Amino acid sequence: PVGWRALNVPQMMALSPSEFEAYVAQRIFARQGYAVVNTPDVKDGGIDIILTDVQGATAVVQCKRYRGTVGAAVVRDLYGTMHHTGATFAYLVTTGAISDDARRWASGKPIELIDGPQLVELTKSDGIL
């Protein structure tokens, strides 16, 4: 639905994966002025949302509705996907935690990692990344 209200992590966990992707697309990225395209759920190649900014640069978003911790392997895969698609930036958005190893691996790379608590804060505010 358009006009999602801000949700907490348990409410996000209750969404289907498709609903969670739509929520992230609309509640965070569309509100920042990105053109947002949700990719089909099957065979999405690890990309859940494609963003285009006003200059025409693209970014890829991977959404993980997890209870646990996202590790470095997921971030490495996302980085490879970003390069493969020609995107200039990538976002990993999860309801869970992000391991220290994953954060170290992403450091200095064009990847933004957003964990559950940060996601809740972004959706409450006007969520400028």
mmCIF file of N, CA and C in Angstrom:
data_model
loop_
_atom_site.group_PDB
_atom_site.id
_atom_site.type_symbol
_atom_site.label_atom_id
_atom_site.label_comp_id
_atom_site.label_asym_id
_atom_site.label_seq_id
_atom_site.Cartn_x
_atom_site.Cartn_y
_atom_site.Cartn_z
ATOM 1 N N PRO A 1 0.821 -1.209 0.000
ATOM 2 C CA PRO A 1 0.000 0.000 0.000
ATOM 3 C C PRO A 1 0.858 1.263 0.000
ATOM 4 N N VAL A 2 0.387 2.250 -0.693
ATOM 5 C CA VAL A 2 1.063 3.542 -0.679
ATOM 6 C C VAL A 2 0.737 4.199 0.649
ATOM 7 N N GLY A 3 1.673 4.968 1.194
ATOM 8 C CA GLY A 3 1.423 5.635 2.455
ATOM 9 C C GLY A 3 1.563 4.710 3.644
ATOM 10 N N TRP A 4 2.555 3.820 3.582
ATOM 11 C CA TRP A 4 2.843 2.941 4.715
ATOM 12 C C TRP A 4 3.102 3.776 5.957
ATOM 13 N N ARG A 5 2.600 3.338 7.087
ATOM 14 C CA ARG A 5 2.958 3.967 8.346
ATOM 15 C C ARG A 5 4.244 3.325 8.846
ATOM 16 N N ALA A 6 4.951 4.008 9.734
ATOM 17 C CA ALA A 6 6.187 3.456 10.281
ATOM 18 C C ALA A 6 5.881 2.204 11.095
ATOM 19 N N LEU A 7 6.673 1.170 10.903
ATOM 20 C CA LEU A 7 6.488 -0.099 11.603
ATOM 21 C C LEU A 7 7.699 -0.385 12.492
ATOM 22 N N ASN A 8 7.470 -1.174 13.538
ATOM 23 C CA ASN A 8 8.601 -1.644 14.331
ATOM 24 C C ASN A 8 9.061 -2.994 13.766
ATOM 25 N N VAL A 9 10.146 -3.530 14.301
ATOM 26 C CA VAL A 9 10.697 -4.772 13.755
ATOM 27 C C VAL A 9 9.701 -5.933 13.817
ATOM 28 N N PRO A 10 9.004 -6.181 14.954
ATOM 29 C CA PRO A 10 8.033 -7.290 14.946
ATOM 30 C C PRO A 10 6.940 -7.114 13.876
ATOM 31 N N GLN A 11 6.505 -5.882 13.649
ATOM 32 C CA GLN A 11 5.504 -5.638 12.605
ATOM 33 C C GLN A 11 6.093 -5.904 11.221
ATOM 34 N N MET A 12 7.355 -5.536 11.002
ATOM 35 C CA MET A 12 8.005 -5.809 9.715
ATOM 36 C C MET A 12 8.169 -7.306 9.507
ATOM 37 N N MET A 13 8.477 -8.034 10.598
ATOM 38 C CA MET A 13 8.642 -9.488 10.499
ATOM 39 C C MET A 13 7.320 -10.166 10.129
ATOM 40 N N ALA A 14 6.204 -9.534 10.447
ATOM 41 C CA ALA A 14 4.885 -10.099 10.132
ATOM 42 C C ALA A 14 4.513 -9.907 8.662
ATOM 43 N N LEU A 15 5.232 -9.036 7.956
ATOM 44 C CA LEU A 15 4.963 -8.822 6.536
ATOM 45 C C LEU A 15 5.490 -10.008 5.725
ATOM 46 N N SER A 16 4.907 -10.217 4.562
ATOM 47 C CA SER A 16 5.480 -11.211 3.646
ATOM 48 C C SER A 16 6.770 -10.607 3.080
ATOM 49 N N PRO A 17 7.652 -11.429 2.505
ATOM 50 C CA PRO A 17 8.858 -10.854 1.890
ATOM 51 C C PRO A 17 8.525 -9.774 0.857
ATOM 52 N N SER A 18 7.510 -9.985 0.043
ATOM 53 C CA SER A 18 7.130 -8.982 -0.966
ATOM 54 C C SER A 18 6.638 -7.700 -0.322
ATOM 55 N N GLU A 19 5.845 -7.834 0.731
ATOM 56 C CA GLU A 19 5.348 -6.653 1.437
ATOM 57 C C GLU A 19 6.500 -5.897 2.096
ATOM 58 N N PHE A 20 7.457 -6.636 2.658
ATOM 59 C CA PHE A 20 8.613 -5.992 3.283
ATOM 60 C C PHE A 20 9.398 -5.197 2.250
ATOM 61 N N GLU A 21 9.614 -5.767 1.076
ATOM 62 C CA GLU A 21 10.327 -5.054 0.007
ATOM 63 C C GLU A 21 9.562 -3.799 -0.400
ATOM 64 N N ALA A 22 8.239 -3.902 -0.538
ATOM 65 C CA ALA A 22 7.425 -2.737 -0.904
ATOM 66 C C ALA A 22 7.499 -1.667 0.188
ATOM 67 N N TYR A 23 7.473 -2.100 1.440
ATOM 68 C CA TYR A 23 7.566 -1.181 2.570
ATOM 69 C C TYR A 23 8.889 -0.412 2.524
ATOM 70 N N VAL A 24 9.993 -1.130 2.358
ATOM 71 C CA VAL A 24 11.313 -0.492 2.300
ATOM 72 C C VAL A 24 11.387 0.466 1.109
ATOM 73 N N ALA A 25 10.887 0.013 -0.041
ATOM 74 C CA ALA A 25 10.931 0.847 -1.247
ATOM 75 C C ALA A 25 10.196 2.162 -1.040
ATOM 76 N N GLN A 26 8.980 2.081 -0.495
ATOM 77 C CA GLN A 26 8.151 3.275 -0.354
ATOM 78 C C GLN A 26 8.528 4.103 0.868
ATOM 79 N N ARG A 27 8.740 3.449 1.993
ATOM 80 C CA ARG A 27 8.904 4.173 3.262
ATOM 81 C C ARG A 27 10.286 4.816 3.375
ATOM 82 N N ILE A 28 11.288 4.244 2.723
ATOM 83 C CA ILE A 28 12.629 4.827 2.810
ATOM 84 C C ILE A 28 13.012 5.519 1.504
ATOM 85 N N PHE A 29 13.036 4.772 0.412
ATOM 86 C CA PHE A 29 13.661 5.301 -0.797
ATOM 87 C C PHE A 29 12.773 6.237 -1.616
ATOM 88 N N ALA A 30 11.512 5.898 -1.818
ATOM 89 C CA ALA A 30 10.635 6.772 -2.612
ATOM 90 C C ALA A 30 10.475 8.129 -1.920
ATOM 91 N N ARG A 31 10.444 8.124 -0.589
ATOM 92 C CA ARG A 31 10.300 9.379 0.158
ATOM 93 C C ARG A 31 11.524 10.276 0.027
ATOM 94 N N GLN A 32 12.635 9.704 -0.419
ATOM 95 C CA GLN A 32 13.847 10.499 -0.627
ATOM 96 C C GLN A 32 13.978 10.961 -2.077
ATOM 97 N N GLY A 33 12.985 10.650 -2.893
ATOM 98 C CA GLY A 33 13.006 11.134 -4.267
ATOM 99 C C GLY A 33 13.566 10.168 -5.290
ATOM 100 N N TYR A 34 13.898 8.962 -4.889
ATOM 101 C CA TYR A 34 14.358 7.970 -5.856
ATOM 102 C C TYR A 34 13.190 7.454 -6.679
ATOM 103 N N ALA A 35 13.453 7.163 -7.945
ATOM 104 C CA ALA A 35 12.523 6.358 -8.731
ATOM 105 C C ALA A 35 12.785 4.918 -8.297
ATOM 106 N N VAL A 36 11.730 4.201 -7.938
ATOM 107 C CA VAL A 36 11.846 2.893 -7.312
ATOM 108 C C VAL A 36 11.191 1.837 -8.188
ATOM 109 N N VAL A 37 11.899 0.737 -8.429
ATOM 110 C CA VAL A 37 11.329 -0.397 -9.148
ATOM 111 C C VAL A 37 11.534 -1.641 -8.303
ATOM 112 N N ASN A 38 10.432 -2.277 -7.904
ATOM 113 C CA ASN A 38 10.522 -3.562 -7.208
ATOM 114 C C ASN A 38 10.700 -4.639 -8.268
ATOM 115 N N THR A 39 11.701 -5.491 -8.091
ATOM 116 C CA THR A 39 11.942 -6.543 -9.069
ATOM 117 C C THR A 39 11.027 -7.727 -8.774
ATOM 118 N N PRO A 40 10.749 -8.555 -9.778
ATOM 119 C CA PRO A 40 9.914 -9.741 -9.538
ATOM 120 C C PRO A 40 10.562 -10.628 -8.481
ATOM 121 N N ASP A 41 9.737 -11.301 -7.696
ATOM 122 C CA ASP A 41 10.246 -12.089 -6.581
ATOM 123 C C ASP A 41 11.026 -13.324 -6.998
ATOM 124 N N VAL A 42 10.780 -13.807 -8.187
ATOM 125 C CA VAL A 42 11.478 -15.014 -8.595
ATOM 126 C C VAL A 42 12.666 -14.622 -9.460
ATOM 127 N N LYS A 43 13.777 -15.255 -9.229
ATOM 128 C CA LYS A 43 14.968 -15.030 -10.059
ATOM 129 C C LYS A 43 15.349 -13.556 -10.111
ATOM 130 N N ASP A 44 15.369 -12.904 -8.946
ATOM 131 C CA ASP A 44 15.714 -11.487 -8.937
ATOM 132 C C ASP A 44 17.223 -11.256 -8.895
ATOM 133 N N GLY A 45 18.002 -12.337 -8.860
ATOM 134 C CA GLY A 45 19.451 -12.200 -8.880
ATOM 135 C C GLY A 45 20.010 -11.508 -7.652
ATOM 136 N N GLY A 46 19.264 -11.539 -6.557
ATOM 137 C CA GLY A 46 19.740 -10.888 -5.344
ATOM 138 C C GLY A 46 19.380 -9.418 -5.251
ATOM 139 N N ILE A 47 18.635 -8.930 -6.218
ATOM 140 C CA ILE A 47 18.209 -7.524 -6.199
ATOM 141 C C ILE A 47 16.710 -7.490 -5.928
ATOM 142 N N ASP A 48 16.317 -6.775 -4.898
ATOM 143 C CA ASP A 48 14.897 -6.659 -4.581
ATOM 144 C C ASP A 48 14.308 -5.347 -5.086
ATOM 145 N N ILE A 49 15.131 -4.295 -5.091
ATOM 146 C CA ILE A 49 14.675 -2.971 -5.509
ATOM 147 C C ILE A 49 15.793 -2.329 -6.323
ATOM 148 N N ILE A 50 15.425 -1.665 -7.391
ATOM 149 C CA ILE A 50 16.375 -0.871 -8.170
ATOM 150 C C ILE A 50 15.990 0.590 -8.000
ATOM 151 N N LEU A 51 16.972 1.410 -7.649
ATOM 152 C CA LEU A 51 16.742 2.845 -7.432
ATOM 153 C C LEU A 51 17.431 3.637 -8.531
ATOM 154 N N THR A 52 16.802 4.724 -8.926
ATOM 155 C CA THR A 52 17.444 5.665 -9.835
ATOM 156 C C THR A 52 17.290 7.050 -9.236
ATOM 157 N N ASP A 53 18.411 7.772 -9.106
ATOM 158 C CA ASP A 53 18.321 9.122 -8.543
ATOM 159 C C ASP A 53 18.081 10.146 -9.649
ATOM 160 N N VAL A 54 17.961 11.404 -9.270
ATOM 161 C CA VAL A 54 17.615 12.444 -10.254
ATOM 162 C C VAL A 54 18.695 12.620 -11.317
ATOM 163 N N GLN A 55 19.934 12.233 -11.020
ATOM 164 C CA GLN A 55 21.006 12.309 -12.025
ATOM 165 C C GLN A 55 21.049 11.073 -12.926
ATOM 166 N N GLY A 56 20.194 10.086 -12.645
ATOM 167 C CA GLY A 56 20.167 8.881 -13.458
ATOM 168 C C GLY A 56 21.077 7.770 -12.964
ATOM 169 N N ALA A 57 21.757 7.976 -11.831
ATOM 170 C CA ALA A 57 22.603 6.915 -11.261
ATOM 171 C C ALA A 57 21.715 5.846 -10.638
ATOM 172 N N THR A 58 22.151 4.590 -10.756
ATOM 173 C CA THR A 58 21.344 3.508 -10.206
ATOM 174 C C THR A 58 22.014 2.877 -8.978
ATOM 175 N N ALA A 59 21.179 2.379 -8.113
ATOM 176 C CA ALA A 59 21.626 1.630 -6.941
ATOM 177 C C ALA A 59 20.741 0.400 -6.832
ATOM 178 N N VAL A 60 21.293 -0.641 -6.217
ATOM 179 C CA VAL A 60 20.524 -1.862 -5.993
ATOM 180 C C VAL A 60 20.307 -2.030 -4.493
ATOM 181 N N VAL A 61 19.159 -2.614 -4.155
ATOM 182 C CA VAL A 61 18.803 -2.821 -2.758
ATOM 183 C C VAL A 61 18.472 -4.299 -2.560
ATOM 184 N N GLN A 62 19.047 -4.861 -1.513
ATOM 185 C CA GLN A 62 18.672 -6.211 -1.117
ATOM 186 C C GLN A 62 18.019 -6.119 0.258
ATOM 187 N N CYS A 63 16.841 -6.708 0.385
ATOM 188 C CA CYS A 63 16.086 -6.683 1.635
ATOM 189 C C CYS A 63 16.149 -8.066 2.274
ATOM 190 N N LYS A 64 16.473 -8.104 3.556
ATOM 191 C CA LYS A 64 16.551 -9.363 4.287
ATOM 192 C C LYS A 64 15.675 -9.255 5.530
ATOM 193 N N ARG A 65 14.554 -9.937 5.493
ATOM 194 C CA ARG A 65 13.649 -9.971 6.651
ATOM 195 C C ARG A 65 14.129 -11.123 7.529
ATOM 196 N N TYR A 66 15.120 -10.826 8.367
ATOM 197 C CA TYR A 66 15.804 -11.834 9.182
ATOM 198 C C TYR A 66 15.586 -11.583 10.660
ATOM 199 N N ARG A 67 15.583 -12.646 11.415
ATOM 200 C CA ARG A 67 15.623 -12.530 12.880
ATOM 201 C C ARG A 67 17.066 -12.536 13.358
ATOM 202 N N GLY A 68 17.941 -13.160 12.604
ATOM 203 C CA GLY A 68 19.323 -13.339 13.033
ATOM 204 C C GLY A 68 20.254 -12.256 12.507
ATOM 205 N N THR A 69 21.467 -12.670 12.221
ATOM 206 C CA THR A 69 22.525 -11.753 11.806
ATOM 207 C C THR A 69 22.902 -12.003 10.358
ATOM 208 N N VAL A 70 23.053 -10.936 9.603
ATOM 209 C CA VAL A 70 23.519 -11.013 8.217
ATOM 210 C C VAL A 70 25.043 -10.976 8.245
ATOM 211 N N GLY A 71 25.658 -11.944 7.587
ATOM 212 C CA GLY A 71 27.114 -12.052 7.601
ATOM 213 C C GLY A 71 27.777 -11.460 6.367
ATOM 214 N N ALA A 72 29.098 -11.542 6.362
ATOM 215 C CA ALA A 72 29.896 -10.944 5.294
ATOM 216 C C ALA A 72 29.612 -11.565 3.923
ATOM 217 N N ALA A 73 29.281 -12.854 3.874
ATOM 218 C CA ALA A 73 29.044 -13.510 2.582
ATOM 219 C C ALA A 73 27.903 -12.835 1.826
ATOM 220 N N VAL A 74 26.856 -12.435 2.539
ATOM 221 C CA VAL A 74 25.714 -11.756 1.908
ATOM 222 C C VAL A 74 26.166 -10.411 1.332
ATOM 223 N N VAL A 75 26.998 -9.704 2.077
ATOM 224 C CA VAL A 75 27.481 -8.397 1.628
ATOM 225 C C VAL A 75 28.398 -8.557 0.412
ATOM 226 N N ARG A 76 29.251 -9.564 0.433
ATOM 227 C CA ARG A 76 30.130 -9.821 -0.720
ATOM 228 C C ARG A 76 29.302 -10.143 -1.958
ATOM 229 N N ASP A 77 28.266 -10.968 -1.796
ATOM 230 C CA ASP A 77 27.390 -11.296 -2.938
ATOM 231 C C ASP A 77 26.714 -10.037 -3.484
ATOM 232 N N LEU A 78 26.242 -9.196 -2.577
ATOM 233 C CA LEU A 78 25.581 -7.961 -3.003
ATOM 234 C C LEU A 78 26.550 -7.061 -3.768
ATOM 235 N N TYR A 79 27.784 -6.990 -3.294
ATOM 236 C CA TYR A 79 28.808 -6.176 -3.967
ATOM 237 C C TYR A 79 29.048 -6.690 -5.387
ATOM 238 N N GLY A 80 29.127 -8.014 -5.528
ATOM 239 C CA GLY A 80 29.290 -8.604 -6.859
ATOM 240 C C GLY A 80 28.095 -8.311 -7.755
ATOM 241 N N THR A 81 26.898 -8.402 -7.190
ATOM 242 C CA THR A 81 25.678 -8.105 -7.941
ATOM 243 C C THR A 81 25.660 -6.646 -8.389
ATOM 244 N N MET A 82 26.083 -5.748 -7.491
ATOM 245 C CA MET A 82 26.135 -4.322 -7.819
ATOM 246 C C MET A 82 27.035 -4.110 -9.041
ATOM 247 N N HIS A 83 28.215 -4.717 -9.030
ATOM 248 C CA HIS A 83 29.134 -4.569 -10.168
ATOM 249 C C HIS A 83 28.568 -5.205 -11.427
ATOM 250 N N HIS A 84 27.979 -6.375 -11.290
ATOM 251 C CA HIS A 84 27.433 -7.097 -12.439
ATOM 252 C C HIS A 84 26.338 -6.283 -13.146
ATOM 253 N N THR A 85 25.532 -5.555 -12.366
ATOM 254 C CA THR A 85 24.427 -4.794 -12.957
ATOM 255 C C THR A 85 24.848 -3.396 -13.400
ATOM 256 N N GLY A 86 26.057 -2.976 -13.038
ATOM 257 C CA GLY A 86 26.513 -1.642 -13.399
ATOM 258 C C GLY A 86 26.001 -0.547 -12.481
ATOM 259 N N ALA A 87 25.432 -0.931 -11.343
ATOM 260 C CA ALA A 87 24.955 0.065 -10.380
ATOM 261 C C ALA A 87 26.162 0.728 -9.710
ATOM 262 N N THR A 88 25.945 1.932 -9.199
ATOM 263 C CA THR A 88 27.039 2.664 -8.563
ATOM 264 C C THR A 88 27.013 2.555 -7.047
ATOM 265 N N PHE A 89 25.926 2.000 -6.492
ATOM 266 C CA PHE A 89 25.794 1.921 -5.045
ATOM 267 C C PHE A 89 24.883 0.756 -4.709
ATOM 268 N N ALA A 90 25.029 0.234 -3.486
ATOM 269 C CA ALA A 90 24.169 -0.852 -3.035
ATOM 270 C C ALA A 90 23.748 -0.602 -1.593
ATOM 271 N N TYR A 91 22.547 -1.047 -1.274
ATOM 272 C CA TYR A 91 22.013 -0.992 0.085
ATOM 273 C C TYR A 91 21.619 -2.395 0.507
ATOM 274 N N LEU A 92 21.996 -2.754 1.723
ATOM 275 C CA LEU A 92 21.499 -3.971 2.343
ATOM 276 C C LEU A 92 20.625 -3.529 3.504
ATOM 277 N N VAL A 93 19.354 -3.899 3.455
ATOM 278 C CA VAL A 93 18.397 -3.499 4.483
ATOM 279 C C VAL A 93 17.881 -4.759 5.157
ATOM 280 N N THR A 94 18.045 -4.852 6.470
ATOM 281 C CA THR A 94 17.598 -6.036 7.195
ATOM 282 C C THR A 94 16.863 -5.666 8.475
ATOM 283 N N THR A 95 15.950 -6.529 8.871
ATOM 284 C CA THR A 95 15.285 -6.367 10.160
ATOM 285 C C THR A 95 16.182 -6.890 11.276
ATOM 286 N N GLY A 96 17.185 -7.665 10.917
ATOM 287 C CA GLY A 96 18.068 -8.282 11.896
ATOM 288 C C GLY A 96 19.290 -7.434 12.197
ATOM 289 N N ALA A 97 20.356 -8.131 12.560
ATOM 290 C CA ALA A 97 21.629 -7.487 12.866
ATOM 291 C C ALA A 97 22.581 -7.690 11.690
ATOM 292 N N ILE A 98 23.662 -6.928 11.694
ATOM 293 C CA ILE A 98 24.709 -7.076 10.683
ATOM 294 C C ILE A 98 26.003 -7.372 11.433
ATOM 295 N N SER A 99 26.677 -8.443 11.047
ATOM 296 C CA SER A 99 27.873 -8.860 11.780
ATOM 297 C C SER A 99 28.982 -7.822 11.655
ATOM 298 N N ASP A 100 29.859 -7.818 12.654
ATOM 299 C CA ASP A 100 31.014 -6.920 12.608
ATOM 300 C C ASP A 100 31.878 -7.221 11.394
ATOM 301 N N ASP A 101 32.011 -8.511 11.063
ATOM 302 C CA ASP A 101 32.783 -8.920 9.897
ATOM 303 C C ASP A 101 32.192 -8.323 8.616
ATOM 304 N N ALA A 102 30.868 -8.352 8.504
ATOM 305 C CA ALA A 102 30.202 -7.775 7.330
ATOM 306 C C ALA A 102 30.438 -6.263 7.272
ATOM 307 N N ARG A 103 30.354 -5.596 8.410
ATOM 308 C CA ARG A 103 30.587 -4.148 8.447
ATOM 309 C C ARG A 103 32.033 -3.816 8.060
ATOM 310 N N ARG A 104 32.983 -4.615 8.561
ATOM 311 C CA ARG A 104 34.391 -4.385 8.187
ATOM 312 C C ARG A 104 34.581 -4.586 6.691
ATOM 313 N N TRP A 105 33.961 -5.646 6.152
ATOM 314 C CA TRP A 105 34.126 -5.940 4.726
ATOM 315 C C TRP A 105 33.566 -4.807 3.867
ATOM 316 N N ALA A 106 32.454 -4.244 4.267
ATOM 317 C CA ALA A 106 31.797 -3.190 3.482
ATOM 318 C C ALA A 106 32.477 -1.826 3.638
ATOM 319 N N SER A 107 33.272 -1.672 4.672
ATOM 320 C CA SER A 107 33.907 -0.385 4.956
ATOM 321 C C SER A 107 34.709 0.095 3.749
ATOM 322 N N GLY A 108 34.470 1.343 3.363
ATOM 323 C CA GLY A 108 35.198 1.930 2.245
ATOM 324 C C GLY A 108 34.634 1.573 0.880
ATOM 325 N N LYS A 109 33.585 0.744 0.858
ATOM 326 C CA LYS A 109 32.961 0.365 -0.420
ATOM 327 C C LYS A 109 31.627 1.106 -0.557
ATOM 328 N N PRO A 110 31.115 1.229 -1.767
ATOM 329 C CA PRO A 110 29.848 1.962 -1.963
ATOM 330 C C PRO A 110 28.634 1.128 -1.578
ATOM 331 N N ILE A 111 28.624 0.700 -0.305
ATOM 332 C CA ILE A 111 27.533 -0.119 0.217
ATOM 333 C C ILE A 111 27.084 0.476 1.543
ATOM 334 N N GLU A 112 25.778 0.667 1.690
ATOM 335 C CA GLU A 112 25.207 1.123 2.954
ATOM 336 C C GLU A 112 24.514 -0.060 3.601
ATOM 337 N N LEU A 113 24.871 -0.341 4.850
ATOM 338 C CA LEU A 113 24.264 -1.448 5.590
ATOM 339 C C LEU A 113 23.294 -0.866 6.610
ATOM 340 N N ILE A 114 22.047 -1.307 6.557
ATOM 341 C CA ILE A 114 21.003 -0.787 7.442
ATOM 342 C C ILE A 114 20.424 -1.948 8.232
ATOM 343 N N ASP A 115 20.642 -1.943 9.558
ATOM 344 C CA ASP A 115 20.124 -3.018 10.407
ATOM 345 C C ASP A 115 18.756 -2.649 10.967
ATOM 346 N N GLY A 116 18.176 -3.575 11.734
ATOM 347 C CA GLY A 116 16.819 -3.395 12.253
ATOM 348 C C GLY A 116 16.594 -2.095 13.010
ATOM 349 N N PRO A 117 17.408 -1.797 14.046
ATOM 350 C CA PRO A 117 17.192 -0.544 14.782
ATOM 351 C C PRO A 117 17.320 0.708 13.899
ATOM 352 N N GLN A 118 18.302 0.697 12.996
ATOM 353 C CA GLN A 118 18.468 1.846 12.095
ATOM 354 C C GLN A 118 17.286 1.951 11.129
ATOM 355 N N LEU A 119 16.793 0.806 10.665
ATOM 356 C CA LEU A 119 15.641 0.778 9.763
ATOM 357 C C LEU A 119 14.416 1.391 10.439
ATOM 358 N N VAL A 120 14.186 1.024 11.695
ATOM 359 C CA VAL A 120 13.051 1.584 12.440
ATOM 360 C C VAL A 120 13.190 3.096 12.549
ATOM 361 N N GLU A 121 14.392 3.578 12.874
ATOM 362 C CA GLU A 121 14.613 5.032 12.986
ATOM 363 C C GLU A 121 14.395 5.735 11.650
ATOM 364 N N LEU A 122 14.902 5.151 10.568
ATOM 365 C CA LEU A 122 14.748 5.758 9.235
ATOM 366 C C LEU A 122 13.282 5.852 8.838
ATOM 367 N N THR A 123 12.491 4.837 9.185
ATOM 368 C CA THR A 123 11.096 4.855 8.771
ATOM 369 C C THR A 123 10.254 5.768 9.644
ATOM 370 N N LYS A 124 10.723 6.059 10.865
ATOM 371 C CA LYS A 124 9.996 6.980 11.754
ATOM 372 C C LYS A 124 10.200 8.421 11.308
ATOM 373 N N SER A 125 11.411 8.721 10.907
ATOM 374 C CA SER A 125 11.747 10.097 10.542
ATOM 375 C C SER A 125 11.524 10.267 9.052
ATOM 376 N N ASP A 126 12.086 11.297 8.500
ATOM 377 C CA ASP A 126 12.061 11.428 7.049
ATOM 378 C C ASP A 126 13.227 10.661 6.458
ATOM 379 N N GLY A 127 13.884 9.874 7.291
ATOM 380 C CA GLY A 127 14.810 8.857 6.871
ATOM 381 C C GLY A 127 15.841 9.228 5.838
ATOM 382 N N ILE A 128 16.548 10.316 6.028
ATOM 383 C CA ILE A 128 17.592 10.663 5.053
ATOM 384 C C ILE A 128 18.802 9.787 5.344
ATOM 385 N N LEU A 129 19.220 9.060 4.336
ATOM 386 C CA LEU A 129 20.351 8.153 4.508
ATOM 387 C C LEU A 129 21.657 8.918 4.439
#
